[in-house]
Structure formats: C-alpha cells, structure tokens
mmCIF file of C-alpha atoms in Angstrom:
data_model
loop_
_atom_site.group_PDB
_atom_site.id
_atom_site.type_symbol
_atom_site.label_atom_id
_atom_site.label_comp_id
_atom_site.label_asym_id
_atom_site.label_seq_id
_atom_site.Cartn_x
_atom_site.Cartn_y
_atom_site.Cartn_z
ATOM 1 C CA MET A 1 88.798 80.756 93.234
ATOM 2 C CA LEU A 2 88.953 82.977 90.148
ATOM 3 C CA ARG A 3 87.380 81.604 86.981
ATOM 4 C CA VAL A 4 87.630 83.361 83.610
ATOM 5 C CA TYR A 5 85.213 81.995 80.995
ATOM 6 C CA PHE A 6 86.269 82.183 77.326
ATOM 7 C CA THR A 7 84.221 81.852 74.172
ATOM 8 C CA ALA A 8 85.688 81.015 70.767
ATOM 9 C CA GLU A 9 85.595 84.734 69.964
ATOM 10 C CA ASP A 10 87.500 85.557 73.143
ATOM 11 C CA LEU A 11 90.299 83.154 72.232
ATOM 12 C CA ALA A 12 90.887 85.233 69.106
ATOM 13 C CA ARG A 13 91.026 88.439 71.172
ATOM 14 C CA VAL A 14 93.651 87.617 73.776
ATOM 15 C CA ARG A 15 96.505 90.104 73.910
ATOM 16 C CA VAL A 16 99.551 90.555 76.115
ATOM 17 C CA ALA A 17 100.132 94.135 77.255
ATOM 18 C CA SER A 18 103.000 95.905 75.525
ATOM 19 C CA GLY A 19 104.919 96.636 78.729
ATOM 20 C CA PRO A 20 104.599 97.417 82.425
ATOM 21 C CA ASP A 21 101.542 99.359 83.539
ATOM 22 C CA PHE A 22 102.588 102.162 85.894
ATOM 23 C CA LEU A 23 99.437 102.148 87.991
ATOM 24 C CA TRP A 24 99.221 98.372 88.298
ATOM 25 C CA GLU A 25 102.863 98.272 89.422
ATOM 26 C CA ILE A 26 102.228 101.036 91.954
ATOM 27 C CA SER A 27 99.072 99.359 93.261
ATOM 28 C CA ASN A 28 100.589 95.890 93.436
ATOM 29 C CA SER A 29 103.794 97.137 95.033
ATOM 30 C CA VAL A 30 101.971 99.133 97.733
ATOM 31 C CA GLN A 31 100.148 95.924 98.644
ATOM 32 C CA THR A 32 103.296 93.785 98.445
ATOM 33 C CA LEU A 33 105.186 96.311 100.568
ATOM 34 C CA GLN A 34 102.735 95.706 103.430
ATOM 35 C CA ARG A 35 102.981 91.901 103.259
ATOM 36 C CA ARG A 36 105.503 89.649 104.955
ATOM 37 C CA ASP A 37 105.521 86.707 102.568
ATOM 38 C CA GLY A 38 107.644 86.593 99.436
ATOM 39 C CA ALA A 39 110.692 87.722 101.395
ATOM 40 C CA ARG A 40 113.092 85.908 99.069
ATOM 41 C CA VAL A 41 111.978 88.094 96.161
ATOM 42 C CA PHE A 42 110.862 91.323 97.839
ATOM 43 C CA GLY A 43 112.553 91.331 101.263
ATOM 44 C CA ALA A 44 115.559 93.451 100.274
ATOM 45 C CA TRP A 45 113.343 95.929 98.410
ATOM 46 C CA ARG A 46 110.970 96.259 101.382
ATOM 47 C CA ARG A 47 113.858 97.019 103.724
ATOM 48 C CA TRP A 48 115.206 99.578 101.273
ATOM 49 C CA ALA A 49 111.878 101.263 100.447
ATOM 50 C CA ARG A 50 110.047 101.531 103.773
ATOM 51 C CA PRO A 51 112.283 104.147 105.436
ATOM 52 C CA ARG A 52 112.418 106.225 102.253
ATOM 53 C CA LEU A 53 108.686 106.818 101.771
ATOM 54 C CA SER A 54 107.260 110.289 102.379
ATOM 55 C CA ASP A 55 104.157 110.806 104.493
ATOM 56 C CA SER A 56 102.147 111.594 101.354
ATOM 57 C CA CYS A 57 102.694 108.025 100.134
ATOM 58 C CA ARG A 58 100.916 106.718 103.201
ATOM 59 C CA LEU A 59 97.660 107.937 101.677
ATOM 60 C CA LEU A 60 97.854 104.916 99.396
ATOM 61 C CA SER A 61 97.951 102.171 102.044
ATOM 62 C CA PRO A 62 94.273 102.385 103.149
ATOM 63 C CA LEU A 63 93.165 102.153 99.514
ATOM 64 C CA LEU A 64 95.587 99.323 98.737
ATOM 65 C CA PRO A 65 95.744 96.989 101.748
ATOM 66 C CA PRO A 66 97.774 93.761 101.661
ATOM 67 C CA HIS A 67 94.542 91.742 101.700
ATOM 68 C CA GLY A 68 91.061 92.563 100.468
ATOM 69 C CA CYS A 69 89.590 94.509 97.573
ATOM 70 C CA SER A 70 90.828 97.817 96.164
ATOM 71 C CA PRO A 71 89.094 100.475 94.040
ATOM 72 C CA ASP A 72 89.115 99.698 90.330
ATOM 73 C CA PHE A 73 89.619 103.367 89.435
ATOM 74 C CA LEU A 74 93.215 103.171 90.708
ATOM 75 C CA THR A 75 94.065 101.068 87.639
ATOM 76 C CA PRO A 76 92.128 102.538 84.678
ATOM 77 C CA THR A 77 91.952 100.258 81.665
ATOM 78 C CA HIS A 78 91.682 102.913 78.954
ATOM 79 C CA GLY A 79 93.419 106.193 78.227
ATOM 80 C CA ALA A 80 96.279 105.693 80.683
ATOM 81 C CA GLY A 81 98.947 106.075 77.997
ATOM 82 C CA GLU A 82 102.565 104.981 78.173
ATOM 83 C CA THR A 83 103.846 107.449 80.778
ATOM 84 C CA LEU A 84 103.206 107.831 84.476
ATOM 85 C CA HIS A 85 102.003 111.391 83.917
ATOM 86 C CA ALA A 86 99.382 110.245 81.399
ATOM 87 C CA ALA A 87 98.271 107.393 83.664
ATOM 88 C CA VAL A 88 97.816 109.649 86.690
ATOM 89 C CA ASP A 89 96.070 112.262 84.557
ATOM 90 C CA THR A 90 93.550 109.617 83.479
ATOM 91 C CA LEU A 91 93.025 108.566 87.078
ATOM 92 C CA VAL A 92 92.375 112.074 88.432
ATOM 93 C CA ARG A 93 89.738 112.563 85.707
ATOM 94 C CA THR A 94 87.759 109.510 86.872
ATOM 95 C CA PRO A 95 84.013 110.299 86.678
ATOM 96 C CA ARG A 96 82.320 110.853 90.024
ATOM 97 C CA PRO A 97 79.932 107.867 89.661
ATOM 98 C CA ARG A 98 82.906 105.508 89.261
ATOM 99 C CA LEU A 99 84.643 107.003 92.311
ATOM 100 C CA ARG A 100 81.514 106.682 94.401
ATOM 101 C CA THR A 101 80.739 103.121 93.240
ATOM 102 C CA ASP A 102 84.255 101.823 93.849
ATOM 103 C CA LEU A 103 84.718 103.455 97.252
ATOM 104 C CA THR A 104 81.264 102.387 98.443
ATOM 105 C CA ARG A 105 82.097 98.797 97.530
ATOM 106 C CA VAL A 106 85.422 98.942 99.365
ATOM 107 C CA ALA A 107 83.871 100.655 102.419
ATOM 108 C CA ALA A 108 81.398 97.772 102.718
ATOM 109 C CA SER A 109 84.288 95.452 103.646
ATOM 110 C CA ARG A 110 86.470 97.726 105.778
ATOM 111 C CA ARG A 111 86.618 101.206 107.258
ATOM 112 C CA LEU A 112 88.215 103.893 105.101
ATOM 113 C CA PRO A 113 89.783 107.139 106.372
ATOM 114 C CA GLY A 114 87.648 110.257 106.368
ATOM 115 C CA TRP A 115 89.429 111.954 103.476
ATOM 116 C CA THR A 116 88.092 109.318 101.076
ATOM 117 C CA GLU A 117 84.603 110.830 101.497
ATOM 118 C CA SER A 118 85.834 113.895 99.592
ATOM 119 C CA LEU A 119 87.438 111.582 97.047
ATOM 120 C CA ALA A 120 84.138 109.756 96.514
ATOM 121 C CA GLN A 121 82.471 113.087 95.791
ATOM 122 C CA GLY A 122 85.026 113.888 93.088
ATOM 123 C CA ASP A 123 86.662 116.682 95.072
ATOM 124 C CA ALA A 124 89.402 118.160 92.865
ATOM 125 C CA ALA A 125 91.795 118.784 95.759
ATOM 126 C CA ALA A 126 91.475 115.207 97.009
ATOM 127 C CA LEU A 127 92.115 113.866 93.505
ATOM 128 C CA ARG A 128 95.177 116.097 93.078
ATOM 129 C CA GLN A 129 96.481 114.915 96.444
ATOM 130 C CA LEU A 130 96.041 111.294 95.393
ATOM 131 C CA GLY A 131 97.759 111.976 92.066
ATOM 132 C CA GLN A 132 100.723 113.611 93.799
ATOM 133 C CA ALA A 133 101.002 110.667 96.187
ATOM 134 C CA LEU A 134 101.196 108.279 93.222
ATOM 135 C CA HIS A 135 103.939 110.341 91.575
ATOM 136 C CA THR A 136 105.908 110.596 94.820
ATOM 137 C CA TYR A 137 105.585 106.923 95.622
ATOM 138 C CA HIS A 138 106.816 105.908 92.167
ATOM 139 C CA LEU A 139 109.784 108.272 92.451
ATOM 140 C CA GLU A 140 110.774 107.035 95.894
ATOM 141 C CA ALA A 141 109.995 103.311 95.726
ATOM 142 C CA LEU A 142 110.040 102.195 92.081
ATOM 143 C CA ALA A 143 111.960 104.599 89.834
ATOM 144 C CA PRO A 144 115.461 103.399 90.880
ATOM 145 C CA PHE A 145 114.509 99.876 89.791
ATOM 146 C CA TRP A 146 112.288 100.719 86.821
ATOM 147 C CA PRO A 147 114.777 99.710 84.075
ATOM 148 C CA ARG A 148 115.078 96.234 85.604
ATOM 149 C CA ILE A 149 111.320 95.993 86.157
ATOM 150 C CA HIS A 150 110.756 96.955 82.514
ATOM 151 C CA ALA A 151 113.404 94.516 81.287
ATOM 152 C CA GLN A 152 111.947 91.549 83.177
ATOM 153 C CA ILE A 153 108.432 92.293 81.940
ATOM 154 C CA ASP A 154 109.817 92.549 78.401
ATOM 155 C CA ALA A 155 111.419 89.150 78.936
ATOM 156 C CA ASP A 156 108.113 87.687 80.103
ATOM 157 C CA ARG A 157 106.461 88.988 76.920
ATOM 158 C CA ILE A 158 109.064 87.117 74.885
ATOM 159 C CA ILE A 159 108.238 83.938 76.809
ATOM 160 C CA ARG A 160 104.543 84.449 76.009
ATOM 161 C CA LEU A 161 105.402 84.971 72.336
ATOM 162 C CA HIS A 162 107.273 81.669 72.264
ATOM 163 C CA SER A 163 104.301 79.938 73.938
ATOM 164 C CA LEU A 164 101.952 81.450 71.353
ATOM 165 C CA LEU A 165 104.166 80.416 68.428
ATOM 166 C CA ASP A 166 104.583 76.888 69.756
ATOM 167 C CA GLY A 167 101.023 76.208 70.878
ATOM 168 C CA GLY A 168 98.670 78.983 69.741
ATOM 169 C CA THR A 169 96.340 80.648 72.220
ATOM 170 C CA ASP A 170 95.956 77.349 74.074
ATOM 171 C CA GLY A 171 99.718 77.248 74.561
ATOM 172 C CA LEU A 172 99.782 80.862 75.684
ATOM 173 C CA LEU A 173 97.077 80.356 78.319
ATOM 174 C CA ALA A 174 98.444 77.000 79.465
ATOM 175 C CA GLY A 175 101.901 78.533 79.908
ATOM 176 C CA LEU A 176 100.825 81.231 82.361
ATOM 177 C CA GLY A 177 101.178 78.907 85.385
ATOM 178 C CA PRO A 178 101.854 77.817 87.978
ATOM 179 C CA GLN A 179 99.377 80.259 89.514
ATOM 180 C CA LEU A 180 96.979 79.890 86.571
ATOM 181 C CA ARG A 181 95.419 76.692 85.218
ATOM 182 C CA TRP A 182 93.940 76.470 81.726
ATOM 183 C CA LYS A 183 91.008 74.039 81.619
ATOM 184 C CA PRO A 184 89.318 74.970 78.321
ATOM 185 C CA PRO A 185 87.227 77.050 78.139
ATOM 186 C CA VAL A 186 87.994 78.248 81.691
ATOM 187 C CA LEU A 187 91.160 79.823 83.118
ATOM 188 C CA GLU A 188 91.379 79.229 86.876
ATOM 189 C CA ALA A 189 93.510 80.649 89.658
ATOM 190 C CA ASP A 190 93.557 80.529 93.424
ATOM 191 C CA TYR A 191 91.961 83.748 94.648
ATOM 192 C CA PRO A 192 91.026 85.267 98.017
ATOM 193 C CA VAL A 193 87.306 85.242 97.063
ATOM 194 C CA ASP A 194 85.105 83.447 94.564
ATOM 195 C CA HIS A 195 85.045 85.578 91.435
ATOM 196 C CA GLN A 196 83.725 84.719 87.983
ATOM 197 C CA LEU A 197 84.621 86.760 84.919
ATOM 198 C CA ARG A 198 82.660 86.031 81.747
ATOM 199 C CA LEU A 199 84.357 87.593 78.750
ATOM 200 C CA ASP A 200 81.352 87.252 76.404
ATOM 201 C CA GLY A 201 83.364 88.024 73.272
ATOM 202 C CA ARG A 202 85.212 91.061 74.665
ATOM 203 C CA GLY A 203 88.568 89.297 74.804
ATOM 204 C CA ILE A 204 91.068 89.975 77.557
ATOM 205 C CA THR A 205 94.347 91.783 78.137
ATOM 206 C CA LEU A 206 97.015 89.786 79.948
ATOM 207 C CA GLN A 207 99.121 92.217 81.972
ATOM 208 C CA PRO A 208 102.444 90.863 83.265
ATOM 209 C CA SER A 209 103.334 92.493 86.575
ATOM 210 C CA PHE A 210 106.564 92.591 88.515
ATOM 211 C CA PHE A 211 104.943 93.276 91.910
ATOM 212 C CA CYS A 212 101.774 91.199 91.542
ATOM 213 C CA TRP A 213 101.963 88.745 94.453
ATOM 214 C CA PRO A 214 101.183 85.968 95.169
ATOM 215 C CA THR A 215 98.105 85.405 92.985
ATOM 216 C CA PRO A 216 96.820 86.974 89.751
ATOM 217 C CA VAL A 217 94.541 90.002 90.028
ATOM 218 C CA THR A 218 91.565 91.242 88.046
ATOM 219 C CA LEU A 219 89.127 94.119 88.352
ATOM 220 C CA ALA A 220 86.200 93.716 90.726
ATOM 221 C CA ASP A 221 83.684 95.112 88.229
ATOM 222 C CA GLY A 222 83.141 92.495 85.533
ATOM 223 C CA GLU A 223 81.561 95.099 83.237
ATOM 224 C CA LEU A 224 84.883 96.940 82.805
ATOM 225 C CA PRO A 225 87.188 95.936 79.916
ATOM 226 C CA PRO A 226 88.634 92.583 81.053
ATOM 227 C CA VAL A 227 92.223 92.487 82.270
ATOM 228 C CA LEU A 228 94.123 89.764 84.087
ATOM 229 C CA VAL A 229 97.285 90.811 85.902
ATOM 230 C CA TYR A 230 99.647 87.920 86.601
ATOM 231 C CA PRO A 231 102.975 87.546 88.458
ATOM 232 C CA ILE A 232 106.169 87.140 86.474
ATOM 233 C CA ASP A 233 109.361 85.315 87.429
ATOM 234 C CA HIS A 234 112.076 87.419 89.054
ATOM 235 C CA ALA A 235 115.841 87.497 88.982
ATOM 236 C CA MET A 236 116.780 87.027 92.627
ATOM 237 C CA ASP A 237 119.404 89.795 92.470
ATOM 238 C CA TRP A 238 117.124 92.463 90.977
ATOM 239 C CA THR A 239 117.765 94.901 93.839
ATOM 240 C CA HIS A 240 121.558 94.487 93.685
ATOM 241 C CA PRO A 241 123.874 96.881 91.839
ATOM 242 C CA ALA A 242 124.970 95.599 88.448
ATOM 243 C CA PRO A 243 128.337 93.787 88.557
ATOM 244 C CA PRO A 244 131.339 95.437 86.870
ATOM 245 C CA PRO A 245 131.737 94.525 83.196
ATOM 246 C CA ALA A 246 133.903 91.515 82.434
ATOM 247 C CA PRO A 247 137.034 91.948 80.298
ATOM 248 C CA GLN A 248 136.403 92.356 76.579
ATOM 249 C CA LEU A 249 136.834 89.181 74.575
ATOM 250 C CA ALA A 250 138.271 89.213 71.073
ATOM 251 C CA PRO A 251 135.484 87.848 68.850
ATOM 252 C CA PRO A 252 135.831 86.932 65.200
ATOM 253 C CA ALA A 253 134.962 89.629 62.695
ATOM 254 C CA ARG A 254 131.571 89.582 61.013
ATOM 255 C CA PRO A 255 130.808 91.629 57.930
ATOM 256 C CA ASP A 256 127.202 92.644 58.696
ATOM 257 C CA ASP A 257 127.490 94.428 62.049
ATOM 258 C CA GLY A 258 127.358 98.019 60.833
ATOM 259 C CA ALA A 259 128.607 100.416 63.502
ATOM 260 C CA LEU A 260 127.720 98.151 66.420
ATOM 261 C CA GLY A 261 130.356 95.450 65.863
ATOM 262 C CA PRO A 262 133.340 97.792 66.202
ATOM 263 C CA LEU A 263 131.657 99.415 69.223
ATOM 264 C CA ILE A 264 130.964 96.383 71.427
ATOM 265 C CA GLY A 265 132.523 93.486 69.534
ATOM 266 C CA HIS A 266 131.151 91.515 66.600
ATOM 267 C CA THR A 267 130.036 88.414 68.485
ATOM 268 C CA ARG A 268 128.514 90.510 71.249
ATOM 269 C CA ALA A 269 126.606 92.519 68.647
ATOM 270 C CA ALA A 270 125.311 89.285 67.117
ATOM 271 C CA VAL A 271 124.238 88.046 70.570
ATOM 272 C CA LEU A 272 122.343 91.280 71.190
ATOM 273 C CA ARG A 273 120.612 91.112 67.805
ATOM 274 C CA ALA A 274 119.538 87.515 68.387
ATOM 275 C CA ALA A 275 118.235 88.426 71.848
ATOM 276 C CA ARG A 276 115.682 90.864 70.427
ATOM 277 C CA THR A 277 113.202 87.980 70.278
ATOM 278 C CA GLY A 278 114.782 85.909 73.039
ATOM 279 C CA SER A 279 117.357 83.141 72.696
ATOM 280 C CA SER A 280 118.793 80.499 74.999
ATOM 281 C CA THR A 281 122.522 79.907 75.499
ATOM 282 C CA VAL A 282 122.302 76.723 73.408
ATOM 283 C CA GLU A 283 120.495 78.535 70.573
ATOM 284 C CA LEU A 284 123.019 81.385 70.589
ATOM 285 C CA ALA A 285 125.973 78.987 70.562
ATOM 286 C CA ARG A 286 124.483 77.070 67.642
ATOM 287 C CA LEU A 287 123.552 80.234 65.726
ATOM 288 C CA LEU A 288 126.935 81.928 66.130
ATOM 289 C CA ALA A 289 129.081 78.765 66.037
ATOM 290 C CA VAL A 290 130.882 79.557 69.296
ATOM 291 C CA THR A 291 131.204 77.617 72.548
ATOM 292 C CA HIS A 292 128.677 77.757 75.378
ATOM 293 C CA PRO A 293 131.233 79.282 77.826
ATOM 294 C CA ALA A 294 131.997 82.038 75.304
ATOM 295 C CA ILE A 295 128.281 82.841 74.941
ATOM 296 C CA SER A 296 127.915 82.927 78.715
ATOM 297 C CA GLN A 297 130.772 85.415 78.961
ATOM 298 C CA HIS A 298 129.299 87.689 76.285
ATOM 299 C CA VAL A 299 125.879 87.499 77.950
ATOM 300 C CA LYS A 300 127.455 88.444 81.298
ATOM 301 C CA VAL A 301 129.034 91.564 79.769
ATOM 302 C CA LEU A 302 125.821 92.637 78.014
ATOM 303 C CA ARG A 303 123.785 92.029 81.164
ATOM 304 C CA ALA A 304 126.205 94.087 83.285
ATOM 305 C CA ALA A 305 125.836 96.938 80.784
ATOM 306 C CA GLY A 306 122.041 96.829 81.057
ATOM 307 C CA LEU A 307 121.641 95.794 77.414
ATOM 308 C CA LEU A 308 120.310 92.312 78.078
ATOM 309 C CA THR A 309 118.401 90.470 80.790
ATOM 310 C CA THR A 310 118.110 86.761 81.526
ATOM 311 C CA VAL A 311 115.031 84.945 82.794
ATOM 312 C CA ARG A 312 114.942 81.325 83.873
ATOM 313 C CA ARG A 313 111.861 79.204 83.400
ATOM 314 C CA ALA A 314 111.424 75.446 83.600
ATOM 315 C CA GLY A 315 115.186 74.942 83.784
ATOM 316 C CA ARG A 316 115.835 77.052 80.691
ATOM 317 C CA SER A 317 117.636 80.412 80.550
ATOM 318 C CA LEU A 318 116.274 82.875 78.005
ATOM 319 C CA HIS A 319 118.338 85.967 77.142
ATOM 320 C CA VAL A 320 116.330 89.003 76.044
ATOM 321 C CA ALA A 321 117.496 92.435 74.872
ATOM 322 C CA THR A 322 116.333 95.247 77.171
ATOM 323 C CA ALA A 323 114.777 98.492 75.949
ATOM 324 C CA GLU A 324 118.255 100.061 76.118
ATOM 325 C CA GLY A 325 119.713 97.183 74.117
ATOM 326 C CA ARG A 326 117.064 97.509 71.419
ATOM 327 C CA ALA A 327 117.616 101.264 71.301
ATOM 328 C CA LEU A 328 121.345 100.697 70.774
ATOM 329 C CA LEU A 329 120.633 98.281 67.943
ATOM 330 C CA ARG A 330 118.354 100.822 66.260
ATOM 331 C CA SER A 331 120.816 103.664 66.682
ATOM 332 C CA CYS A 332 123.548 101.595 65.010
ATOM 333 C CA GLY A 333 121.292 100.454 62.199
ATOM 334 C CA SER A 334 121.269 96.827 63.347
#
C-alpha cells in the first residue's frame, strides 16, 4: 500500500505536470514492455516494438524490471527541461553519491549486471552509454507514437482542470481514481510494497503518464521532491493509423473566425477553439447551436487530422485540442 500524507500547506501546493515527462515515459514503458498484463491497451504496441529494439536498448531492462524497485536517478525531478536531450543531459550529470545510493539500494533486492558497477562510480563512459540507450529507445519505441501520447496526456490535464474547478483540490485528488483513493488527509493506492510519503509542506507534483501501469509510481527516496506518477485512460486504437478524413461539411458562416474559418470550415474552427479547454459533444452542440450528429462528424474530421483527441471517462466523451490544434489556432490568430 502507498500512502501519501498531506498537510493543509501541501493541499495548496499540488500541481499537475505541464505535459509528458520523457524519462518517466521511457522508464514506465520499458517496464510495461516486459509485462504480460494490460494486453488490451499495450499488446499491439509490444508486438510492434519488441522486434525493433536495438541491442543498446537492452541495457535498460536490468535497471527497469517489470516488478521491483528502480533507481530514482533515472527520473530526475529537477532540471530535466522540456526536451529529451535536456532530460538525458540532466541524468548523465547525476552526482556520484546519488548514483551509488540508488544502485546500492536496487542491488540489495536483485542482482545487477557488472557494468552497473562502473555506473555507480560515476564513470563517464558508462553514463554516456546509458544516455545513448535512452535516446535510441525513445526513437525506436516511442517517437512514432509521441504525438498521440502527448495529446492523451494533454487531455488528462484538462480532466484534472475540470475536477479542480468543480471541487477544488479535494475534487482533484478524489478524481484521480480508480487506482488512487482520497481519504483526507491521506491519498492511498495499491502498491507492490508498503511505502509512506510524508509531504511535510513540500507539496507534490502529479505526473500523468501514458505507460504507467498498472499502479501509480513514486520515488523510493522520500527526501527527494515529491512526485506521484499515475496512469491515464487510453484510446484503444492509439497504435492504429489515423483514419482518412471524412468529407467536408458545409457549415454556416461565422464572422469571428479570422483565417481559420475559411481554411477548415467555420463550425470546425469553432469546435477546435472550444476544445482548447475541453468540451463534450453535448456542450459543443449547445454552444454552437448545431445537432449532435453534426458535432460528431466535425470531431471525427479534426481527430483524423491530428488536431483534436477524445478521451472517455465515466461515460462522458471529452474533446480536447492537441498541441498541433492549439498551434494552428495561434497561427491563425484564433
């Protein structure tokens, strides 16, 4: 069982990460790749990825087994930046005491390969080799799907925003389930070992993760800046090619579309604008005064173009603009 203890100060310092974390997604996916459960979500990806991985990527498996603890330094909490290059650069500059502490802890529970002894000593060549393996693994296993991974994590952030607006921090924490249970002032989750994390006024970062499975994850060292990585919902077809765009509908003209309305259609532009903060089919139909089937058709076109993603939670579909969709809105002044 995992138990996270909040104080009143911690409740005011809860934040949701701004997007996917490269190193958490790599770490979680290496572990998920070695598992057999979750086949409905990850089975097709496992079959696709396994034969494509280079030998260098196999360096990661002993450090990131499907069960058991992993070194905290593989997922640094500060200075990782917003790019994979920056994240790996932070990792390879991990201080030697942290490397030694983490690897000693892991070695106490299972046998590690010999090359990790050099890693524990801060050997530059071993760190460069690990960094290259991370880059290669991301390129081979994750990069083809990264836009969809990013879009679904963006959609989860919108869900958390709605929970926060509707119910405050209590609503946000209570809405993280079903893996997590909010019993104020404690957040609980099923966990492979008993682990207690006392925030003591430091707050916590909630990190949505596409490949976190099947339970939430936190760092082993409770003295590090607190982070809780939790699984998000998945579109079941996330590994499938996008369907061909549906025929263009003829929407009514709207005067405030700028350049975007003539480009993709006025109603479609309005749907995309409304989806910046997430909207359901019912909300879009009411806002734009069009029928539900018409909204569904526009959503289908925008989703096929990679401008919008749809997540389903508690029987409700929420349409959210992707990073590409938001970029298009900005470029057209919308």
